[in-house]
Coordinates of C-alpha atoms in Angstrom, one line a residue:
M1461 CA 117.2 58.2 138.0
R1462 CA 115.3 61.3 137.0
I1463 CA 116.4 64.0 134.6
V1464 CA 115.1 67.5 135.1
L1465 CA 115.4 69.8 132.0
L1466 CA 115.9 73.4 133.2
F1467 CA 115.9 75.7 130.2
A1468 CA 117.1 79.2 131.1
F1469 CA 114.9 81.5 129.1
L1470 CA 116.9 84.6 128.3
L1471 CA 114.8 87.6 129.4
T1472 CA 116.7 90.2 127.4
I1473 CA 116.2 90.4 123.6
V1474 CA 119.8 91.7 123.0
N1475 CA 122.6 90.1 124.9
S1476 CA 126.3 90.7 124.1
T1477 CA 127.6 87.2 124.4
I1478 CA 129.9 85.0 122.5
G1479 CA 128.5 82.7 119.9
Q1480 CA 124.8 82.9 121.0
V1481 CA 121.7 83.4 118.9
R1482 CA 120.6 87.0 118.6
F1483 CA 117.1 86.4 117.2
S1484 CA 115.2 83.3 118.4
D1485 CA 112.5 81.5 116.3
E1486 CA 109.9 82.8 118.8
I1487 CA 110.9 86.3 118.0
L1488 CA 111.3 86.0 114.3
N1489 CA 107.9 84.3 113.9
N1490 CA 106.0 87.0 115.8
P1491 CA 106.7 90.4 114.2
N1492 CA 103.6 91.9 115.6
K1493 CA 104.5 91.0 119.1
Y1494 CA 108.3 91.8 119.1
G1495 CA 108.6 94.2 116.2
S1496 CA 108.9 97.5 118.1
I1497 CA 111.3 95.9 120.6
I1498 CA 113.6 94.5 117.9
E1499 CA 113.5 97.8 116.0
K1500 CA 114.7 99.7 119.1
S1501 CA 117.5 97.1 119.6
F1502 CA 119.2 98.1 116.3
N1503 CA 121.6 101.0 115.8
I1504 CA 119.6 103.1 113.3
K1505 CA 120.9 105.9 111.2
E1506 CA 119.4 107.9 108.3
T1507 CA 121.2 109.1 105.1
S1508 CA 120.3 110.9 102.0
T1509 CA 123.7 110.2 100.3
F1510 CA 124.2 106.4 100.6
K1511 CA 127.0 105.0 98.5
I1512 CA 128.3 101.5 98.1
D1513 CA 131.9 101.3 99.2
S1514 CA 133.4 98.2 97.5
T1515 CA 137.0 98.9 98.7
T1516 CA 136.5 97.6 102.2
N1517 CA 135.9 94.1 103.6
K1518 CA 132.1 94.1 102.9
I1519 CA 129.7 91.9 101.0
F1520 CA 126.5 93.4 99.6
L1521 CA 123.4 91.1 99.4
K1522 CA 120.7 92.7 97.4
N1523 CA 116.9 92.3 97.7
G1524 CA 114.6 95.1 96.7
L1525 CA 112.2 97.8 97.9
R1526 CA 109.5 95.4 99.0
S1527 CA 111.3 92.1 98.7
S1528 CA 112.9 89.9 101.5
M1529 CA 114.6 87.5 99.1
Y1530 CA 118.3 87.9 98.3
I1531 CA 119.3 87.7 94.7
N1532 CA 123.1 87.0 95.2
P1533 CA 123.6 84.7 98.3
D1534 CA 126.7 83.1 96.7
A1535 CA 128.5 86.4 97.1
W1536 CA 128.6 85.6 100.8
L1537 CA 128.7 81.8 100.8
S1538 CA 131.7 81.6 98.5
I1539 CA 133.9 83.4 101.1
A1540 CA 132.2 82.9 104.4
E1541 CA 134.2 79.9 105.8
N1542 CA 137.3 81.7 107.0
L1543 CA 135.9 85.0 107.9
E1544 CA 134.7 86.6 111.1
V1545 CA 131.6 88.9 110.8
I1546 CA 132.0 92.3 112.5
S1547 CA 128.7 93.9 111.7
I1548 CA 125.5 93.5 109.6
N1549 CA 123.8 96.5 108.2
I1550 CA 120.2 96.2 106.9
V1551 CA 119.6 98.9 104.3
F1552 CA 116.1 100.0 103.2
S1553 CA 114.1 103.1 102.5
K1554 CA 112.2 105.3 105.0
Y1555 CA 109.2 105.0 102.7
P1556 CA 106.3 105.5 102.3
I1557 CA 105.8 108.4 104.7
R1558 CA 102.1 108.8 105.3
K1559 CA 100.1 111.6 106.9
N1560 CA 100.8 110.3 110.4
G1561 CA 104.5 109.7 109.7
Y1562 CA 106.7 106.7 108.9
F1563 CA 106.3 103.3 110.5
M1564 CA 108.7 100.5 109.9
Y1565 CA 107.2 97.4 108.4
H1566 CA 108.2 94.8 110.9
K1567 CA 107.0 91.8 109.0
L1568 CA 109.2 92.7 106.0
L1569 CA 112.2 93.3 108.3
F1570 CA 111.7 90.0 110.1
N1571 CA 111.4 88.1 106.8
R1572 CA 114.7 89.7 105.6
L1573 CA 116.3 88.4 108.8
K1574 CA 114.8 85.0 108.4
N1575 CA 115.9 84.7 104.7
L1576 CA 119.4 85.9 105.7
F1577 CA 119.7 83.2 108.3
L1578 CA 118.5 80.6 105.7
I1579 CA 121.5 81.6 103.7
D1580 CA 123.9 81.3 106.7
P1581 CA 122.5 80.4 110.2
Y1582 CA 125.8 81.5 111.7
L1583 CA 125.0 85.1 111.0
N1584 CA 122.3 84.9 113.7
D1585 CA 124.9 85.8 116.3
S1586 CA 124.7 88.2 119.2
T1587 CA 128.4 89.1 119.1
I1588 CA 127.8 90.8 115.7
E1589 CA 127.0 94.5 115.7
W1590 CA 123.5 95.0 114.1
N1591 CA 122.6 98.2 112.3
I1592 CA 119.8 99.6 110.1
T1593 CA 120.4 102.4 107.5
L1594 CA 117.4 104.2 106.2
H1595 CA 117.4 106.1 102.8
T1596 CA 115.7 109.4 103.3
N1597 CA 115.9 110.8 99.7
C1598 CA 112.7 109.0 98.8
L1599 CA 110.4 110.6 96.2
N1600 CA 108.3 107.9 94.5
D1601 CA 108.3 104.2 93.9
K1602 CA 110.4 104.4 90.7
Q1603 CA 113.1 106.5 92.3
V1604 CA 113.1 104.5 95.6
D1605 CA 113.3 101.2 93.7
S1606 CA 116.6 102.4 92.1
L1607 CA 118.2 102.7 95.6
F1608 CA 120.2 99.8 97.2
H1609 CA 118.0 97.6 99.4
G1610 CA 119.6 94.7 101.2
V1611 CA 122.2 93.7 103.7
I1612 CA 125.9 94.7 104.1
I1613 CA 128.1 92.1 105.9
E1614 CA 131.3 93.6 107.2
Y1615 CA 134.0 91.0 108.0
K1616 CA 137.6 90.4 108.8
L1617 CA 140.0 87.5 108.3
N1618 CA 140.3 84.8 110.9
N1619 CA 144.1 84.3 110.6
L1620 CA 143.7 80.6 109.8
G1621 CA 147.2 80.3 108.6
L1622 CA 148.7 80.0 112.1
D1623 CA 149.8 76.6 113.6
S1624 CA 147.0 74.7 115.3
A1625 CA 147.7 75.6 118.9
T1626 CA 148.2 79.3 118.2
N1627 CA 145.2 79.3 115.8
I1628 CA 142.8 78.0 118.5
L1629 CA 144.0 80.7 121.0
A1630 CA 144.0 83.4 118.3
T1631 CA 140.2 83.4 118.3
I1632 CA 140.0 84.4 122.0
P1633 CA 140.7 88.1 121.7
S1634 CA 138.5 88.7 118.7
S1635 CA 135.8 90.5 120.6
N1636 CA 135.5 93.2 123.3
S1637 CA 133.7 90.7 125.5
A1638 CA 136.7 88.4 125.5
L1639 CA 139.1 91.2 126.5
E1640 CA 136.7 92.3 129.2
M1641 CA 136.6 88.7 130.5
L1642 CA 140.4 88.6 130.8
E1643 CA 140.4 92.0 132.7
F1644 CA 137.6 90.7 135.0
M1645 CA 139.6 87.5 135.8
E1646 CA 142.7 89.6 136.7
S1647 CA 140.6 91.7 139.2
F1648 CA 138.3 89.0 140.4
N1649 CA 141.0 86.6 141.6
E1650 CA 143.6 87.0 144.2
L1651 CA 146.3 86.1 141.8
P1652 CA 149.8 85.4 143.1
I1653 CA 152.3 88.2 142.5
E1654 CA 154.3 86.0 140.1
I1655 CA 151.3 85.4 137.9
L1656 CA 150.4 89.1 137.9
L1657 CA 154.0 90.0 136.9
D1658 CA 153.9 87.2 134.2
I1659 CA 150.7 88.5 132.5
Q1660 CA 151.7 92.1 132.7
N1661 CA 152.1 93.6 129.3
R1662 CA 151.2 90.3 127.6
D1663 CA 148.8 90.2 124.7
P1664 CA 145.4 88.5 125.2
I1665 CA 146.7 85.2 123.8
G1666 CA 149.6 85.2 126.2
K1667 CA 147.4 86.1 129.2
T1668 CA 145.0 83.3 128.3
E1669 CA 147.7 80.7 128.1
I1670 CA 149.1 81.7 131.5
L1671 CA 145.7 81.8 133.2
I1672 CA 144.7 78.4 131.8
D1673 CA 147.9 76.9 133.2
Y1674 CA 147.3 78.6 136.5
F1675 CA 143.7 77.3 136.9
E1676 CA 144.6 73.8 135.8
K1677 CA 147.3 73.6 138.5
L1678 CA 144.8 74.8 141.1
L1679 CA 142.3 72.2 140.2
K1680 CA 144.8 69.4 140.3
D1681 CA 145.5 70.3 143.9
T1682 CA 143.4 67.8 145.9
T1683 CA 143.6 69.9 149.1
T1684 CA 140.1 71.0 150.3
Q1685 CA 139.3 74.0 152.3
E1686 CA 137.3 73.7 155.6
V1687 CA 133.7 75.0 155.0
T1688 CA 133.1 77.6 157.7
P1689 CA 130.5 80.4 157.9
E1690 CA 133.3 82.8 156.9
F1691 CA 134.2 80.6 153.9
L1692 CA 130.6 80.5 152.8
K1693 CA 130.1 84.2 153.2
K1694 CA 133.3 84.9 151.2
Y1695 CA 132.1 82.7 148.3
E1696 CA 128.6 84.1 148.4
L1697 CA 130.0 87.5 147.7
L1698 CA 132.3 86.2 145.0
I1699 CA 129.5 84.3 143.2
N1700 CA 127.2 87.4 143.3
K1701 CA 130.0 89.4 141.8
F1702 CA 130.4 86.8 139.1
I1703 CA 126.7 86.8 138.3
K1704 CA 126.6 90.6 138.2
T1705 CA 129.5 90.7 135.8
Y1706 CA 128.3 88.1 133.4
G1707 CA 124.6 88.5 133.6
N1708 CA 121.6 90.3 134.9
S1709 CA 121.4 90.4 138.7
N1710 CA 117.6 91.0 138.4
D1711 CA 117.2 87.7 136.6
S1712 CA 117.2 84.9 139.2
I1713 CA 115.1 82.3 137.3
V1714 CA 117.4 79.4 138.0
Y1715 CA 117.9 80.3 141.7
K1716 CA 114.1 80.4 142.2
V1717 CA 113.7 77.0 140.5
F1718 CA 116.1 75.4 143.0
D1719 CA 114.5 77.2 145.9
R1720 CA 111.1 75.7 144.9
N1721 CA 112.6 72.2 144.6
K1722 CA 114.4 71.6 147.8
Q1723 CA 113.4 67.9 147.5
W1724 CA 116.1 67.4 144.9
K1725 CA 118.8 65.2 146.5
N1726 CA 122.2 63.7 145.4
A1727 CA 121.8 65.8 142.2
L1728 CA 124.2 66.1 139.3
I1729 CA 124.1 69.5 137.6
V1730 CA 124.9 69.5 133.9
A1731 CA 125.3 73.2 132.8
D1732 CA 125.8 74.8 129.5
W1733 CA 128.9 77.0 130.1
T1734 CA 128.9 79.3 127.0
G1735 CA 128.4 83.0 126.8
S1736 CA 125.0 84.1 128.0
M1737 CA 124.6 80.9 130.2
Y1738 CA 127.3 81.8 132.7
Q1739 CA 125.0 83.5 135.1
Y1740 CA 122.5 80.6 135.2
G1741 CA 125.0 77.9 136.2
A1742 CA 126.4 80.4 138.8
Q1743 CA 122.9 80.8 140.2
A1744 CA 122.9 77.1 141.0
L1745 CA 126.2 77.4 142.9
L1746 CA 124.9 80.5 144.7
W1747 CA 121.8 78.6 145.9
H1748 CA 124.0 75.7 146.9
T1749 CA 126.3 78.0 148.9
L1750 CA 123.4 79.7 150.7
N1751 CA 121.8 76.4 151.5
F1752 CA 124.9 74.4 152.1
E1753 CA 123.8 72.3 155.0
N1754 CA 120.6 71.0 153.3
S1755 CA 121.5 71.3 149.7
G1756 CA 121.0 68.2 147.5
L1757 CA 123.5 69.4 144.9
E1758 CA 126.5 67.0 144.8
Y1759 CA 128.2 67.3 141.4
F1760 CA 128.8 69.8 138.6
T1761 CA 129.4 69.0 134.9
L1762 CA 130.1 72.0 132.7
F1763 CA 130.2 71.9 128.9
N1764 CA 131.2 74.5 126.4
D1765 CA 130.7 72.6 123.1
G1766 CA 134.2 71.7 122.2
D1767 CA 136.5 74.3 123.7
L1768 CA 137.9 76.3 120.8
N1769 CA 137.8 73.6 118.2
S1770 CA 136.6 74.6 114.8
D1771 CA 133.0 74.0 114.0
K1772 CA 134.0 71.6 111.1
S1773 CA 136.1 69.4 113.4
K1774 CA 133.3 68.8 115.9
K1775 CA 132.1 65.2 115.8
I1776 CA 128.7 64.4 117.3
G1777 CA 129.2 62.4 120.5
E1778 CA 132.9 63.4 120.6
T1779 CA 132.7 67.2 120.7
G1780 CA 134.4 67.6 124.0
G1781 CA 134.8 70.6 126.2
I1782 CA 133.3 68.8 129.3
Y1783 CA 134.6 69.4 132.8
F1784 CA 133.7 68.1 136.3
E1785 CA 133.9 69.1 140.0
K1786 CA 132.2 68.1 143.2
A1787 CA 129.7 70.7 144.5
D1788 CA 131.1 70.8 148.0
N1789 CA 134.4 72.2 146.7
I1790 CA 132.9 75.6 146.1
D1791 CA 136.2 77.3 145.7
K1792 CA 137.2 74.8 143.0
V1793 CA 133.9 75.1 141.2
I1794 CA 134.6 78.9 140.9
Q1795 CA 138.0 78.1 139.5
L1796 CA 136.5 75.6 137.1
Y1797 CA 134.0 78.2 135.9
Q1798 CA 136.9 80.4 134.8
L1799 CA 139.0 77.7 133.3
V1800 CA 136.1 76.5 131.1
M1801 CA 135.5 80.1 130.0
L1802 CA 139.1 80.5 129.0
K1803 CA 139.1 77.1 127.3
G1804 CA 136.4 78.2 124.8
Y1805 CA 133.1 79.6 123.9
G1806 CA 131.6 76.9 121.8
G1807 CA 131.7 78.6 118.4
D1808 CA 128.5 77.6 116.5
I1809 CA 125.0 77.6 117.9
P1810 CA 124.1 73.9 118.6
E1811 CA 125.4 72.5 121.9
N1812 CA 126.6 69.1 123.0
D1813 CA 124.1 68.7 125.9
I1814 CA 123.6 64.9 125.6
E1815 CA 127.3 64.1 125.4
A1816 CA 127.8 66.2 128.6
I1817 CA 125.0 64.3 130.4
I1818 CA 126.5 60.9 129.4
K1819 CA 130.0 62.0 130.5
G1820 CA 128.6 63.3 133.7
I1821 CA 126.8 60.0 134.4
E1822 CA 130.1 58.1 133.7
K1823 CA 132.0 60.4 136.1
Y1824 CA 129.5 60.4 138.9
P1825 CA 127.4 57.2 138.6
M1826 CA 126.3 57.4 142.2
H1827 CA 123.9 60.4 141.5
S1828 CA 120.2 60.1 141.9
E1829 CA 118.9 63.0 139.7
I1830 CA 120.2 65.0 136.8
I1831 CA 119.4 68.6 136.4
L1832 CA 120.2 70.1 132.9
I1833 CA 120.6 73.8 132.7
A1834 CA 120.3 74.5 129.0
D1835 CA 119.9 77.4 126.6
N1836 CA 116.4 77.5 125.1
N1837 CA 117.9 79.5 122.1
A1838 CA 120.4 76.7 121.2
C1839 CA 119.5 73.4 119.5
V1840 CA 120.9 70.2 120.9
R1841 CA 123.7 69.0 118.6
D1842 CA 123.5 65.4 119.7
I1843 CA 119.8 64.7 120.4
E1844 CA 120.1 61.4 118.5
F1845 CA 122.1 60.0 121.5
L1846 CA 119.2 60.7 123.9
E1847 CA 118.3 56.9 123.8
Y1848 CA 121.7 56.1 125.5
I1849 CA 120.7 57.9 128.7
D1850 CA 119.2 55.2 130.9

């Protein structure tokens, strides 16, 4: 058995995904290379009348004019557990302004980000809105040093007082991306009229419950469709629509890798199915569909790092959120894609890659090769179990 590790390198710096890293180590450790790109990725505003508003749900972490160290990290850590971060605003001065104008000091900005993530790694999240506010009333060092320099974390409560089933589902509509996902599923699928009527006027939680039940019933049906040229063309169009919706249609890195390795036979695909990775697993299915007669892809295993379980409840080796389907059932793989999306987004950054590989091997022991499609921006939660892959 051979394992191929196919890391999907995300080609865009900023990606509106759920629970994925916003700033990779590669970026944070190279301010000279990525500084101007990252600067442009922020929402930047200037003000001459900045005031600290302590009446809203905000935490102020202070550093200083030329400092990247935060003097009050406990202000955030003492309350962070049950909160959802909405936005992070990095506040500093547009100073000094030299003869040729103001240039942002990227090394200091990147060190402020790195030290912030040392306080709480979960703040390095692409679903958070990232802003920069620049003081413009800057006269001299002494006056500028008296201004607030630091980070403002805006948050909201996570509604953790709900019963467990509702509590899990309540996290689903917490971002615009999740609401857009539900709207896409309604338009993407030829849903039966009774399902359309049932989800009409429901809130996101209610819609999610109904759609999960719908896709689970479809996947339990063992009836298979005949694979005809018309069938393949239909699903080629659907998969392309899926990729365009959840990714960048100009980024075909995974498709190209499969096209270069047509020798892969009887392969088990193990794919990270969280946020920014949707398009990469779908590229594998697109290649399989367009090369159906000669494709060596036989099985799919998708993992989302524990469905919607809380980060604290995740046990290494037993995280869950792992799903299976045979590659030839292209229609069912598309249904599985959407079910796994509805089931959860993984939450924290590390993923359960090794657990998914082991479960995939148990489900499909007759495979010859394993191809792992993983996120290079996410650590492997259960790397210690690598020795159990024979």
